[in-house]
Coordinates of C-alpha atoms and ligand atoms in Angstrom, one line a residue:
M1 CA 111.3 121.7 73.6
S2 CA 111.1 124.9 74.2
G3 CA 108.1 127.4 75.1
T4 CA 106.4 129.2 78.2
P5 CA 105.2 127.0 80.9
A6 CA 101.0 127.5 81.9
I7 CA 102.5 128.4 85.2
L8 CA 104.0 131.2 83.8
G9 CA 101.4 132.4 81.3
G10 CA 102.0 130.0 78.5
A11 CA 98.9 127.3 76.7
P12 CA 98.4 124.5 78.6
T13 CA 100.0 121.2 77.5
R14 CA 96.6 119.7 77.4
T15 CA 93.2 121.1 76.7
T16 CA 91.5 118.3 78.9
E17 CA 92.6 116.9 82.0
L18 CA 95.2 113.8 82.0
P19 CA 94.2 111.7 84.7
V20 CA 96.9 110.1 87.3
A21 CA 95.2 106.6 86.8
R22 CA 92.4 104.7 85.0
P23 CA 91.5 101.8 84.9
T24 CA 91.6 99.4 81.5
L25 CA 88.6 97.6 81.1
H26 CA 86.6 96.3 78.3
S27 CA 83.0 95.2 77.7
E28 CA 82.3 92.6 74.9
A29 CA 78.9 91.0 74.7
G30 CA 80.2 87.6 76.3
M31 CA 80.8 89.2 79.8
L32 CA 77.6 91.4 79.6
R33 CA 75.8 88.4 78.9
E34 CA 76.8 86.5 82.2
F35 CA 76.5 89.6 84.6
Q36 CA 72.7 88.6 82.7
D37 CA 73.2 85.5 84.0
V38 CA 74.4 86.2 87.7
L39 CA 71.4 88.9 87.7
E40 CA 68.8 85.9 86.5
S41 CA 71.0 83.4 88.8
G42 CA 69.7 86.0 92.3
M43 CA 73.3 84.2 93.4
L44 CA 74.6 87.8 93.7
T45 CA 77.8 86.7 96.2
N46 CA 80.5 84.5 97.3
G47 CA 79.1 81.3 94.5
R48 CA 80.3 79.7 92.0
H49 CA 82.2 83.0 89.7
V50 CA 83.9 83.3 93.3
S51 CA 85.2 79.9 93.9
R52 CA 86.6 79.9 89.8
F53 CA 88.5 83.3 90.3
E54 CA 89.9 82.1 93.2
R55 CA 91.3 79.2 91.2
D56 CA 92.7 80.6 88.2
V57 CA 94.8 83.5 90.7
A58 CA 95.8 80.4 92.6
D59 CA 96.9 79.0 89.1
F60 CA 98.3 82.0 88.1
V61 CA 100.3 83.3 91.1
G62 CA 101.6 79.5 91.7
V63 CA 99.9 79.8 95.5
E64 CA 97.8 76.8 97.0
N65 CA 94.9 79.3 98.6
V66 CA 93.4 82.3 97.1
I67 CA 90.6 84.2 99.4
A68 CA 88.5 86.7 97.8
V69 CA 87.3 89.3 100.1
S70 CA 85.5 92.9 99.7
N71 CA 88.9 95.0 99.7
C72 CA 92.3 94.8 100.9
T73 CA 92.3 96.9 104.2
T74 CA 89.6 94.6 105.1
G75 CA 91.7 91.6 104.0
L76 CA 94.7 92.8 105.7
L77 CA 92.7 93.4 109.2
M78 CA 91.1 89.9 109.0
L79 CA 94.6 87.8 108.4
L80 CA 96.3 90.4 111.3
K81 CA 93.0 89.4 113.6
C82 CA 93.5 85.5 112.5
L83 CA 97.3 85.2 113.6
G84 CA 95.8 86.0 117.2
R85 CA 99.1 87.9 118.0
T86 CA 99.1 91.1 120.3
G87 CA 101.9 93.9 120.7
D88 CA 103.3 95.8 118.0
C89 CA 102.8 95.8 113.9
V90 CA 106.4 96.7 112.8
L91 CA 105.3 98.1 109.0
P92 CA 107.0 100.9 107.3
S93 CA 105.6 104.4 107.5
F94 CA 105.8 105.7 104.0
T95 CA 102.6 103.3 103.1
F96 CA 99.3 104.2 102.2
M97 CA 97.3 104.9 105.6
A98 CA 95.3 101.1 105.0
T99 CA 98.5 99.4 106.1
A100 CA 98.7 100.7 109.4
H101 CA 94.8 101.2 109.6
A102 CA 94.2 97.5 109.4
A103 CA 97.2 96.9 112.5
A104 CA 95.1 99.5 114.3
W105 CA 91.5 98.0 114.3
A106 CA 93.0 94.2 114.9
G107 CA 94.6 95.9 118.0
L108 CA 98.4 95.8 117.3
R109 CA 100.1 99.3 117.8
P110 CA 102.4 100.1 114.9
A111 CA 106.3 100.4 115.1
W112 CA 107.3 102.7 112.5
A113 CA 110.4 101.3 109.8
D114 CA 111.9 103.8 107.4
S115 CA 112.1 102.9 104.2
G116 CA 114.8 102.5 101.1
P117 CA 116.1 106.0 100.2
R118 CA 115.9 104.9 96.3
T119 CA 113.6 101.4 96.8
C120 CA 110.8 103.2 98.4
T121 CA 109.8 100.1 100.2
I122 CA 110.6 98.9 103.8
D123 CA 114.1 98.8 104.5
P124 CA 115.6 95.6 106.2
A125 CA 118.1 96.8 108.4
S126 CA 115.5 99.3 109.7
A127 CA 113.1 96.4 110.3
R128 CA 116.2 94.1 112.2
D129 CA 116.4 97.4 114.4
L130 CA 112.5 97.0 115.3
V131 CA 111.8 93.5 115.6
D132 CA 112.3 92.2 119.6
R133 CA 110.3 90.3 121.8
R134 CA 107.2 92.9 121.6
T135 CA 106.5 92.5 117.9
A136 CA 103.5 90.7 116.8
V137 CA 104.0 90.9 113.2
L138 CA 106.1 92.5 110.6
V139 CA 104.4 93.5 107.7
G140 CA 105.9 94.4 104.2
V141 CA 104.7 96.6 101.1
H142 CA 105.7 95.9 97.7
T143 CA 105.3 100.0 97.6
F144 CA 104.4 101.4 94.0
G145 CA 104.0 97.5 92.5
S146 CA 107.9 96.8 93.0
P147 CA 108.6 94.1 95.5
C148 CA 110.1 94.4 99.3
D149 CA 112.9 92.4 99.7
T150 CA 110.9 89.4 101.5
A151 CA 114.2 87.6 101.6
E152 CA 115.8 89.2 104.0
L153 CA 112.9 90.3 105.7
E154 CA 111.6 86.9 106.3
Q155 CA 115.0 86.5 107.7
V156 CA 114.8 88.7 110.3
A157 CA 111.0 87.8 110.9
A158 CA 112.1 83.9 111.7
E159 CA 114.8 85.1 114.0
H160 CA 112.3 86.5 116.4
E161 CA 110.2 83.8 115.4
V162 CA 107.5 86.3 114.1
P163 CA 105.2 85.9 111.6
F164 CA 106.2 88.2 108.1
I165 CA 102.9 89.2 105.8
V166 CA 103.2 91.5 102.9
D167 CA 100.5 93.9 102.2
A168 CA 100.7 94.0 98.2
A169 CA 97.8 95.9 97.1
H170 CA 100.0 97.9 94.0
A171 CA 101.4 94.7 93.1
F172 CA 99.5 91.9 91.7
G173 CA 100.7 90.3 88.5
G174 CA 104.4 91.5 89.7
R175 CA 107.6 89.1 90.2
Y176 CA 110.3 88.4 92.8
P177 CA 114.0 89.1 91.2
D178 CA 113.9 84.7 90.9
G179 CA 110.9 84.9 88.6
S180 CA 108.6 84.1 91.1
R181 CA 105.5 85.6 91.4
V182 CA 104.1 87.9 93.9
G183 CA 102.0 86.2 96.3
S184 CA 103.8 83.1 96.7
A185 CA 106.7 84.6 99.6
A186 CA 105.2 85.1 103.1
L187 CA 103.0 83.5 105.2
A188 CA 100.3 85.2 103.2
E189 CA 100.1 88.6 100.5
V190 CA 96.8 91.0 100.4
F191 CA 96.5 92.6 97.1
S192 CA 94.1 95.3 96.2
L193 CA 91.8 95.5 93.1
S194 CA 90.4 98.8 93.5
P195 CA 90.2 100.5 90.5
T196 CA 93.7 101.9 89.9
K197 CA 94.8 99.1 90.6
P198 CA 96.5 96.7 87.6
L199 CA 94.0 94.2 88.2
T200 CA 90.3 95.6 89.3
T201 CA 87.2 94.0 90.4
G202 CA 85.9 97.6 91.3
E203 CA 86.6 97.1 94.8
G204 CA 88.1 93.6 95.7
G205 CA 90.8 92.3 97.8
L206 CA 92.8 89.0 97.4
I207 CA 94.7 87.2 100.4
T208 CA 97.1 84.3 98.9
T209 CA 99.1 81.6 101.6
N210 CA 100.1 78.5 101.5
D211 CA 99.3 77.5 104.7
A212 CA 96.0 76.0 104.7
A213 CA 95.0 76.2 108.5
L214 CA 95.2 80.4 107.5
A215 CA 93.1 79.5 104.4
T216 CA 90.2 78.3 106.3
E217 CA 90.7 80.5 109.0
L218 CA 90.1 83.3 106.7
R219 CA 87.5 81.3 104.6
T220 CA 85.3 81.7 108.2
A221 CA 86.6 85.2 109.1
R222 CA 85.2 86.3 105.8
E223 CA 81.8 84.7 106.7
Y224 CA 81.5 87.0 110.3
G225 CA 83.2 83.9 112.2
N226 CA 80.5 81.3 111.1
P227 CA 82.2 78.1 109.9
G228 CA 78.9 77.1 107.9
D229 CA 76.6 76.0 111.2
Y230 CA 75.8 79.4 113.0
D231 CA 77.6 78.8 115.8
S232 CA 80.4 81.8 115.3
R233 CA 84.4 80.6 116.9
F234 CA 85.3 84.1 116.7
A235 CA 84.2 87.8 115.8
G236 CA 84.1 87.4 112.2
L237 CA 83.7 90.1 109.6
N238 CA 81.4 90.2 105.8
G239 CA 84.3 90.4 104.1
R240 CA 82.8 89.0 100.8
L241 CA 83.4 89.6 96.9
T242 CA 80.5 90.1 94.8
E243 CA 79.6 87.5 92.0
F244 CA 79.5 90.8 89.6
A245 CA 83.0 91.5 91.2
A246 CA 84.8 88.3 90.8
L247 CA 83.1 88.4 86.6
L248 CA 85.4 91.8 86.2
G249 CA 88.4 89.9 87.8
L250 CA 87.7 86.8 85.5
H251 CA 87.6 89.0 82.6
N252 CA 90.5 91.2 83.2
L253 CA 93.1 88.3 84.4
P254 CA 93.8 86.5 81.1
R255 CA 94.5 90.4 80.0
L256 CA 96.7 91.1 82.6
P257 CA 100.0 90.4 81.5
A258 CA 99.7 92.6 78.2
V259 CA 98.3 95.3 80.5
L260 CA 101.1 95.1 82.5
D261 CA 103.9 95.1 79.2
S262 CA 101.5 98.3 78.2
R263 CA 102.7 99.9 82.0
R264 CA 106.3 98.4 81.5
T265 CA 106.9 100.3 78.2
L266 CA 105.2 102.9 79.2
A267 CA 107.5 103.6 82.4
A268 CA 110.3 102.9 80.3
R269 CA 109.7 105.8 77.8
Y270 CA 108.9 108.0 81.2
R271 CA 112.5 107.1 82.1
D272 CA 114.4 107.4 78.7
R273 CA 112.8 111.4 78.6
L274 CA 113.2 112.3 82.2
S275 CA 116.2 110.6 83.8
G276 CA 118.2 112.8 81.8
I277 CA 116.7 115.8 83.4
P278 CA 118.9 117.1 86.9
G279 CA 117.1 116.6 89.8
I280 CA 114.5 114.1 88.6
R281 CA 115.2 110.4 89.9
F282 CA 113.0 106.5 89.5
Q283 CA 112.4 104.6 91.8
Q284 CA 115.0 101.7 92.1
T285 CA 112.8 98.8 91.3
T286 CA 113.1 95.2 91.5
G287 CA 112.0 92.2 90.1
E288 CA 109.5 92.6 87.7
P289 CA 107.2 95.6 89.5
T290 CA 103.4 96.8 88.1
F291 CA 104.3 100.1 88.1
K292 CA 100.9 100.7 90.2
D293 CA 102.6 103.7 90.2
L294 CA 105.2 105.4 88.3
V295 CA 107.0 107.7 90.6
V296 CA 109.7 110.2 90.2
L297 CA 112.1 111.8 93.4
V298 CA 112.8 116.0 92.7
D299 CA 115.5 117.3 94.3
R300 CA 114.4 120.7 94.5
E301 CA 118.6 122.3 94.5
E302 CA 119.3 120.8 91.0
F303 CA 115.4 120.6 89.3
G304 CA 115.0 124.2 90.7
I305 CA 111.7 123.7 92.2
D306 CA 110.3 121.4 94.5
R307 CA 108.0 118.5 94.5
D308 CA 105.2 120.5 95.6
Q309 CA 106.0 123.4 93.4
L310 CA 106.4 120.7 90.1
A311 CA 102.9 119.3 91.4
L312 CA 101.4 122.5 91.0
S313 CA 103.0 123.5 87.8
L314 CA 102.0 120.5 86.2
H315 CA 98.1 120.7 87.6
A316 CA 98.9 124.4 85.5
E317 CA 99.4 121.7 82.4
R318 CA 96.7 119.8 83.2
V319 CA 98.1 116.9 84.0
S320 CA 96.4 115.4 87.1
T321 CA 99.7 114.2 90.0
R322 CA 99.3 112.1 93.6
K323 CA 102.1 112.9 96.2
Y324 CA 101.5 108.9 97.7
F325 CA 102.8 108.5 100.2
D326 CA 102.3 113.0 101.9
P327 CA 102.4 112.8 104.8
P328 CA 104.0 109.9 106.4
L329 CA 102.0 107.7 108.3
H330 CA 103.7 108.6 111.6
T331 CA 102.8 112.5 111.2
Q332 CA 99.5 111.7 110.1
T333 CA 96.7 112.8 113.1
A334 CA 95.7 109.2 113.7
Y335 CA 99.4 108.2 114.9
R336 CA 100.7 111.3 115.9
G337 CA 101.5 110.9 120.0
E338 CA 100.9 107.1 119.8
A339 CA 104.8 106.5 121.3
A340 CA 108.2 108.8 121.2
A341 CA 108.1 110.1 117.5
P342 CA 111.0 107.8 115.4
H343 CA 113.6 108.8 113.5
L344 CA 113.1 108.0 110.0
P345 CA 115.1 110.3 107.4
H346 CA 114.5 108.5 104.2
T347 CA 110.6 108.2 104.8
A348 CA 111.0 112.3 105.6
L349 CA 112.9 112.5 102.3
L350 CA 110.5 110.3 100.1
S351 CA 107.4 111.8 101.5
A352 CA 108.5 115.6 100.6
T353 CA 110.2 114.7 96.9
A354 CA 107.4 111.2 95.8
L355 CA 105.6 112.1 92.7
T356 CA 103.1 110.1 91.3
L357 CA 103.0 111.3 87.6
P358 CA 100.1 109.5 85.2
L359 CA 100.3 105.8 84.2
F360 CA 97.5 103.8 82.8
A361 CA 97.7 100.4 80.7
H362 CA 95.5 102.4 77.8
M363 CA 97.4 105.6 78.2
S364 CA 99.2 106.5 75.1
T365 CA 102.8 107.3 73.8
T366 CA 101.6 110.6 72.9
E367 CA 100.1 111.4 76.1
V368 CA 103.6 110.3 78.0
D369 CA 105.5 112.6 75.5
Q370 CA 103.3 115.3 76.4
V371 CA 103.9 114.9 80.5
C372 CA 107.4 114.4 79.3
D373 CA 107.3 117.8 77.4
A374 CA 105.6 119.4 80.3
V375 CA 108.1 118.3 82.6
E376 CA 111.2 119.5 80.4
V377 CA 109.8 122.8 79.8
I378 CA 108.8 123.4 83.6
A379 CA 112.5 122.6 84.1
E380 CA 114.0 125.1 82.0
N381 CA 112.1 127.6 83.7
S382 CA 112.2 126.0 87.1
A383 CA 114.1 129.4 88.3
A384 CA 111.3 132.0 87.1
I385 CA 108.5 129.5 88.5
A386 CA 110.7 129.4 91.6
A387 CA 110.7 133.1 91.8
R388 CA 106.9 133.5 90.7
L389 CA 105.9 131.0 93.8
E390 CA 107.9 131.8 96.3
T391 CA 107.0 135.4 96.1
D392 CA 103.1 135.1 95.6
E393 CA 102.5 130.9 95.5
D394 CA 98.8 131.9 96.5
A395 CA 98.2 134.1 93.7
A396 CA 99.9 131.5 91.3
R397 CA 97.2 129.0 92.3
K398 CA 94.5 131.4 92.0
E399 CA 95.5 131.5 88.1
I400 CA 95.9 128.4 87.5
P401 CA 92.7 126.9 85.5
A402 CA 90.8 124.2 87.1
P403 CA 91.1 121.0 86.1
Ligands
LIG1 N1 97.4 99.3 101.5 C1 98.2 100.1 100.2 C2 99.6 100.5 100.1 C3 96.9 100.6 99.5 O1 97.9 101.3 98.4 C4 95.7 100.9 99.6 C5 95.0 101.2 98.8 C6 95.5 99.5 100.3 C7 96.6 98.9 101.2 C8 94.1 99.2 100.3 O2 93.5 98.9 99.5 P1 91.9 99.0 99.5 O3 91.5 98.5 101.0 O4 91.4 100.2 98.3 O5 91.4 97.0 98.3 C9 93.9 105.6 96.2 C10 92.9 104.2 96.3 O6 91.5 104.5 96.7 C11 93.3 103.4 97.7 O7 92.8 102.1 96.8 C12 94.7 102.7 96.9 N2 95.5 102.0 97.8 C13 95.5 104.8 97.1 C14 97.0 104.0 96.7 O8 95.0 105.4 96.7 P2 93.2 107.9 95.8 O9 92.3 108.7 97.3 O10 94.5 108.6 96.2 O11 92.7 107.6 94.4 P3 91.6 108.4 93.9 O12 90.2 108.2 93.6 O13 91.9 109.7 93.6 O14 91.7 108.0 92.1 C15 93.2 108.3 91.2 C16 92.6 108.2 90.2 O15 92.1 107.1 89.9 C17 92.0 109.5 89.0 O16 92.6 109.7 88.5 C18 90.7 108.8 89.3 C19 91.2 107.5 88.4 N3 89.7 106.9 89.2 C20 89.3 106.6 90.6 C21 88.5 105.5 90.8 C22 87.6 105.5 92.3 C23 89.2 106.2 87.7 O17 89.1 106.3 87.0 N4 88.0 105.2 88.5 C24 87.7 105.0 89.7 O18 86.7 104.3 89.7 O19 93.4 106.5 96.7

């Protein structure tokens, strides 16, 4: 394909903005009737639909205990508090801020691990360098929906008798390389059910664990620390999921395999179309990823412009993107200066080069092709775009039509 990219004055690829994510939802009469039943029953939270949702998720994942919570951040926070440990929380810097915030609210000090330069997930070797007698907990993250190396991380944690948990926010429905479902590894895994996730309940989260005592503790934590007799055993939270959210989850769960199939098919199409373009690389995934994010890594030398300039050029084509996760956590205002600046070369590179392209289950192949066509045209004209943006980036930004 050839043409003039919109950033150089050509017509935008699209007439309307293509979002980076969209939940795939259905609103059949049966489901709406169930919502009405909840309204008429007056039981709006932590009721029978939440219990049913927890049981269905336990069957789906193949895990003994599931605790539905109000969101993943709260789930992580309650889990970290329930571990009852103090000291350092070893976690990747290349992740969403919620991973570290949960640790900070639980009174733990972040110790930043580097990530694999292509896997984008926490590097077990870096974790091994950090875990020591000051470590309270090791946290892995299934970044962009691709499982981190739980087998290796579990071993690192075991060597120091430290609990290992996973922020699985992006990965509900994914599988580990051995075929088991994400959610069945580590001491516990915590999922997000927010609208940009493959399984959504609006807002919501799930904690999965095979540890029965921990599950009981988490259920109490979800209810202010009150096991039912109004004598709170510890300072818990209100971490409950609503019945409406659970109903959405119950309706979306059986559809999840089709949603994930579609995401993987569209991701494969992106890869077929774009992997031949010099300077565009894809995340190296493991097992069965969910592709919560479809991420490309942009090499400026080979591609001709950098990640930020590609994002700006796609914005001009009316294609939304996100720079997940830039800036990396250890340089964010909330964490800067907490300790000596760690040396995380892969994190620095990932944060500067990773770009999330649009992907959602009901996205059409035509829409994927539009994005790929746009990237191709931008690549063909990268020298002219670089010249334009590098001489006057402010002016170029102003001329781009608002999405
Ligand atoms: N751990 C990790 C590794 C995480 O990534 C996250 C959250 C968490 C923990 C915490 O999980 P929760 O406590 O939230 O359950 C988003 C999400 O708000 C956040 O949940 C997510 N990770 C993070 C990576 O991204 P934004 O601000 O970048 O998303 P936003 O609002 O710009 O939306 C992105 C796209 O989705 C847009 O195209 C609009 C579309 N969208 C958004 C919403 C809210 C919809 O189509 N419908 C909607 O309702 O943060």
